[in-house]
mmCIF file of C-alpha atoms in Angstrom:
data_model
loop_
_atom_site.group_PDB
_atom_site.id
_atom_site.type_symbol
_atom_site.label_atom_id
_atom_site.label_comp_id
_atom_site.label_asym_id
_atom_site.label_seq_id
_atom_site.Cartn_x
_atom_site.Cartn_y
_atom_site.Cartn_z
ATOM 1 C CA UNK A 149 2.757 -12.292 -6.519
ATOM 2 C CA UNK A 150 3.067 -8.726 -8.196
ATOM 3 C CA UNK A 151 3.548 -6.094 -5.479
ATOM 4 C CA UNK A 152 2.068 -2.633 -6.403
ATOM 5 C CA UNK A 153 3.679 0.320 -4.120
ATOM 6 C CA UNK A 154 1.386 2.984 -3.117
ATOM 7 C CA UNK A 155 1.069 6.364 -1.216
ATOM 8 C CA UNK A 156 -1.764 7.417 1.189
ATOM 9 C CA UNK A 157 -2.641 10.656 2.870
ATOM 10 C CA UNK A 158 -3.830 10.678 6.311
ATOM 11 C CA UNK A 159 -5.291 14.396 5.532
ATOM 12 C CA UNK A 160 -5.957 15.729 9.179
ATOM 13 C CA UNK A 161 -8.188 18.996 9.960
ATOM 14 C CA UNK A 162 -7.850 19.442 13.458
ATOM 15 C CA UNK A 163 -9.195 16.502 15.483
ATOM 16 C CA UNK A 164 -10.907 14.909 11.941
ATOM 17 C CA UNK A 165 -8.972 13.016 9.664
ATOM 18 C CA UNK A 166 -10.744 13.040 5.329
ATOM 19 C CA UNK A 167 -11.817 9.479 4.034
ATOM 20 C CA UNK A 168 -13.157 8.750 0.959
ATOM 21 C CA UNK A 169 -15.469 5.555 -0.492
ATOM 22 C CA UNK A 170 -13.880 3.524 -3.341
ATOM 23 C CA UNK A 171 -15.840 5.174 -6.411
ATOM 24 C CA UNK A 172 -14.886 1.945 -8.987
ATOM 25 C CA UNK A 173 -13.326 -1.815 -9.039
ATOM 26 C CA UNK A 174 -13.290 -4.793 -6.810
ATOM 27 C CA UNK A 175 -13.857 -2.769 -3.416
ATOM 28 C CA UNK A 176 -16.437 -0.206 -4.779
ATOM 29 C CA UNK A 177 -17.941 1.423 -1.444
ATOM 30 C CA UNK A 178 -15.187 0.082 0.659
ATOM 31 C CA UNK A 179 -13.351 3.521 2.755
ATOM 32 C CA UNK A 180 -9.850 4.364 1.899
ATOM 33 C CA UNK A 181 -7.081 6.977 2.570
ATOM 34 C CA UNK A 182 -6.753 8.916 -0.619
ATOM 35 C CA UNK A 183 -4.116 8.432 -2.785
ATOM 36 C CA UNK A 184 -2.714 6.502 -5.165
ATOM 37 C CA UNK A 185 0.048 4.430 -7.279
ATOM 38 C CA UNK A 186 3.430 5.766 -6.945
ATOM 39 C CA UNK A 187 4.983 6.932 -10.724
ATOM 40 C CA UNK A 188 8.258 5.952 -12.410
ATOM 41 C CA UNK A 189 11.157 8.178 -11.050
ATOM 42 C CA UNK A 190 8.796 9.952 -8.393
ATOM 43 C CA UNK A 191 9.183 9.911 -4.150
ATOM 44 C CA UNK A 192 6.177 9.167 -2.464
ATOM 45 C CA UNK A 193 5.695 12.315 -1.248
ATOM 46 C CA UNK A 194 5.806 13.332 -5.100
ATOM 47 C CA UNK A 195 3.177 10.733 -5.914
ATOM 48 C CA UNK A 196 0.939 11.593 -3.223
ATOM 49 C CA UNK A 197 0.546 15.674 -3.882
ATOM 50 C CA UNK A 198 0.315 14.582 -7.578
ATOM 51 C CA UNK A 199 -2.500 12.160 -6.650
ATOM 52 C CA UNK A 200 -4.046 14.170 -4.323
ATOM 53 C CA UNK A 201 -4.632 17.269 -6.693
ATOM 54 C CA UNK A 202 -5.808 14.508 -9.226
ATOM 55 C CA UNK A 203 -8.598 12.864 -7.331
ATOM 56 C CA UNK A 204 -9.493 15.908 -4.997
ATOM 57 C CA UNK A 205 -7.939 18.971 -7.078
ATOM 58 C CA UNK A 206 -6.522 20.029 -3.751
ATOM 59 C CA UNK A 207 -2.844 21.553 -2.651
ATOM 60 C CA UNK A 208 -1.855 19.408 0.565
ATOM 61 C CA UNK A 209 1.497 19.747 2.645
ATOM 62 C CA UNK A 210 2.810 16.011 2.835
ATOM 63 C CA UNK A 211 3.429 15.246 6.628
ATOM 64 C CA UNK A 212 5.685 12.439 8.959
ATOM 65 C CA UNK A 213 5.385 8.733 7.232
ATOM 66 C CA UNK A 214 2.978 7.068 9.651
ATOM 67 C CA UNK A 215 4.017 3.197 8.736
ATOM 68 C CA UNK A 216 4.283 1.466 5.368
ATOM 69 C CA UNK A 217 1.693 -1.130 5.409
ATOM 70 C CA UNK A 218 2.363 -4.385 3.829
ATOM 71 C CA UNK A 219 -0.793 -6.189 3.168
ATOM 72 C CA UNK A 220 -1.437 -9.192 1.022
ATOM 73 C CA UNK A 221 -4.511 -9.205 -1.114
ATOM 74 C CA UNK A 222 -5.845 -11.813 -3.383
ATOM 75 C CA UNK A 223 -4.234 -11.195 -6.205
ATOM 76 C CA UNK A 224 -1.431 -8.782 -5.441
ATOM 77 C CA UNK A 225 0.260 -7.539 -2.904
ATOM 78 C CA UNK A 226 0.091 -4.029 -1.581
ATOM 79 C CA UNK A 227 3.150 -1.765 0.108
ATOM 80 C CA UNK A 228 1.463 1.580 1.104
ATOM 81 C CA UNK A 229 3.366 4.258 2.411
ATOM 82 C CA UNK A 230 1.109 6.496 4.959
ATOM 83 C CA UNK A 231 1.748 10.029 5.412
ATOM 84 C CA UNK A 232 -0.321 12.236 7.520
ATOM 85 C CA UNK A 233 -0.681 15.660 5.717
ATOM 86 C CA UNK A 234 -2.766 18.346 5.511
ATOM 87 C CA UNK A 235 -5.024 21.046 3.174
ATOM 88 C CA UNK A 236 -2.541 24.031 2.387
ATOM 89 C CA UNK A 237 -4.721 25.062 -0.721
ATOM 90 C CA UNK A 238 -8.058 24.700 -2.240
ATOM 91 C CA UNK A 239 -11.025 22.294 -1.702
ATOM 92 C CA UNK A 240 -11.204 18.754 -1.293
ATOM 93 C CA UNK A 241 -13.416 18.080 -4.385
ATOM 94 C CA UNK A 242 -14.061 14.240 -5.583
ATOM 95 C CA UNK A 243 -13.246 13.141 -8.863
ATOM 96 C CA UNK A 244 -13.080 9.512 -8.515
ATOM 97 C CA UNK A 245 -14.322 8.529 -4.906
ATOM 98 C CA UNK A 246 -18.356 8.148 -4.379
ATOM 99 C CA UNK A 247 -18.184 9.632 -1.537
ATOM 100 C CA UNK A 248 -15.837 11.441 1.210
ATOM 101 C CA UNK A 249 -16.205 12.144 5.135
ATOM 102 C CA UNK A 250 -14.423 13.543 7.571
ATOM 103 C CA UNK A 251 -14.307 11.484 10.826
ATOM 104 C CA UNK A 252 -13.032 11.773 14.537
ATOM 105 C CA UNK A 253 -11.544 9.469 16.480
ATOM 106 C CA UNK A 254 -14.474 8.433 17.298
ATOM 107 C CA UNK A 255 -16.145 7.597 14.490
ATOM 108 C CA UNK A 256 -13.403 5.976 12.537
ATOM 109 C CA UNK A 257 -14.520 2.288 13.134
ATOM 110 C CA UNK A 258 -17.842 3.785 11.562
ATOM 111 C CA UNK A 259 -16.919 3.015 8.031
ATOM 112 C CA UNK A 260 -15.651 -0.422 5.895
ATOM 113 C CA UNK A 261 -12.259 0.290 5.510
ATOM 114 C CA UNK A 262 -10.206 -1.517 2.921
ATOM 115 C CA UNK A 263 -8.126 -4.277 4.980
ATOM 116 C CA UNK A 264 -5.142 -2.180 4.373
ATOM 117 C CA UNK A 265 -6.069 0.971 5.570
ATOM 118 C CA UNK A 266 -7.805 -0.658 8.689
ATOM 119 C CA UNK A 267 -4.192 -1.274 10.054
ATOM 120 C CA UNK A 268 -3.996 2.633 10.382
ATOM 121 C CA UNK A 269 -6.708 3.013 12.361
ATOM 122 C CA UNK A 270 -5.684 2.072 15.680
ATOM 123 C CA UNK A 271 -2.493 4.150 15.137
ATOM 124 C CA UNK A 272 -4.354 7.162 13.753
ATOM 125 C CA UNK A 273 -6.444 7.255 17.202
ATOM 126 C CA UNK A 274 -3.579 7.178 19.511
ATOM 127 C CA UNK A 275 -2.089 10.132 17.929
ATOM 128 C CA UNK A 276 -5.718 12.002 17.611
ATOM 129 C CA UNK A 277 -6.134 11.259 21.443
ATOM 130 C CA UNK A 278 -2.720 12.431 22.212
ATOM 131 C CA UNK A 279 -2.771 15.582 20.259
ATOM 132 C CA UNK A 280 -6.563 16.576 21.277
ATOM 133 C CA UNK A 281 -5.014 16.647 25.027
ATOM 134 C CA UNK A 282 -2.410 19.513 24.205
ATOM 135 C CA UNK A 283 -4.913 21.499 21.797
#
């Protein structure tokens, strides 16, 4: 099985964390973590501040890894590298997705996420609930 490598942002905004709806392909509608496939000769954290000024033609600050995810789909398999990172310059504008929100912790189970990026989610709230205590 062909294994594509990946980046995702986990863009966080104070308690809200930015996802956007699958704008093409197989999984049209279906939520994601921005991102995006990871170039020839690039880090991840290259890769994902390339991809995110490509798809939202913002600046971000590329955080802590959160987990790579290793997820087996039908016809490939996925290794995702999750970062959490943040909005250092411009706006998050889409270019690809069909839509964007930005979600608490709350609300995160609100969406279809991809089956990959639904293994961040329960992660993602333990670290929104921990942080919101100390804000």
């Amino acid at each position: 099985m062909k294994t594509v490598r990946v980046v995702a942002a986990v863009i966080r905004d104070g308690d809200k964390i930015f996802a956007t709806a699958r704008g093409y392909g197989e999984y049209k509608g279906w939520w994601e973590f921005p991102g995006g496939k990871i170039e020839e000769g690039e880090t991840p954290q290259q890769a994902l501040v390339r991809e995110i000024r490509e798809e939202l033609t913002a600046e971000i600050l590329v955080g802590d890894l959160i987990r790579t995810i290793e997820y087996d789909y039908h016809s490939f398999h996925l290794s995702m590298d999750c970062f959490w990172a943040e909005v250092v310059s411009g706006h998050l504008e889409l270019k690809e997705a069909e839509d964007a929100k930005w979600l608490t912790a709350e609300q995160l189970y609100e969406v279809n996420w991809l089956p990959a990026d639904m293994e961040l989610i329960d992660p993602i709230r333990q670290t929104l609930a921990k942080s919101s205590v100390f804000d």
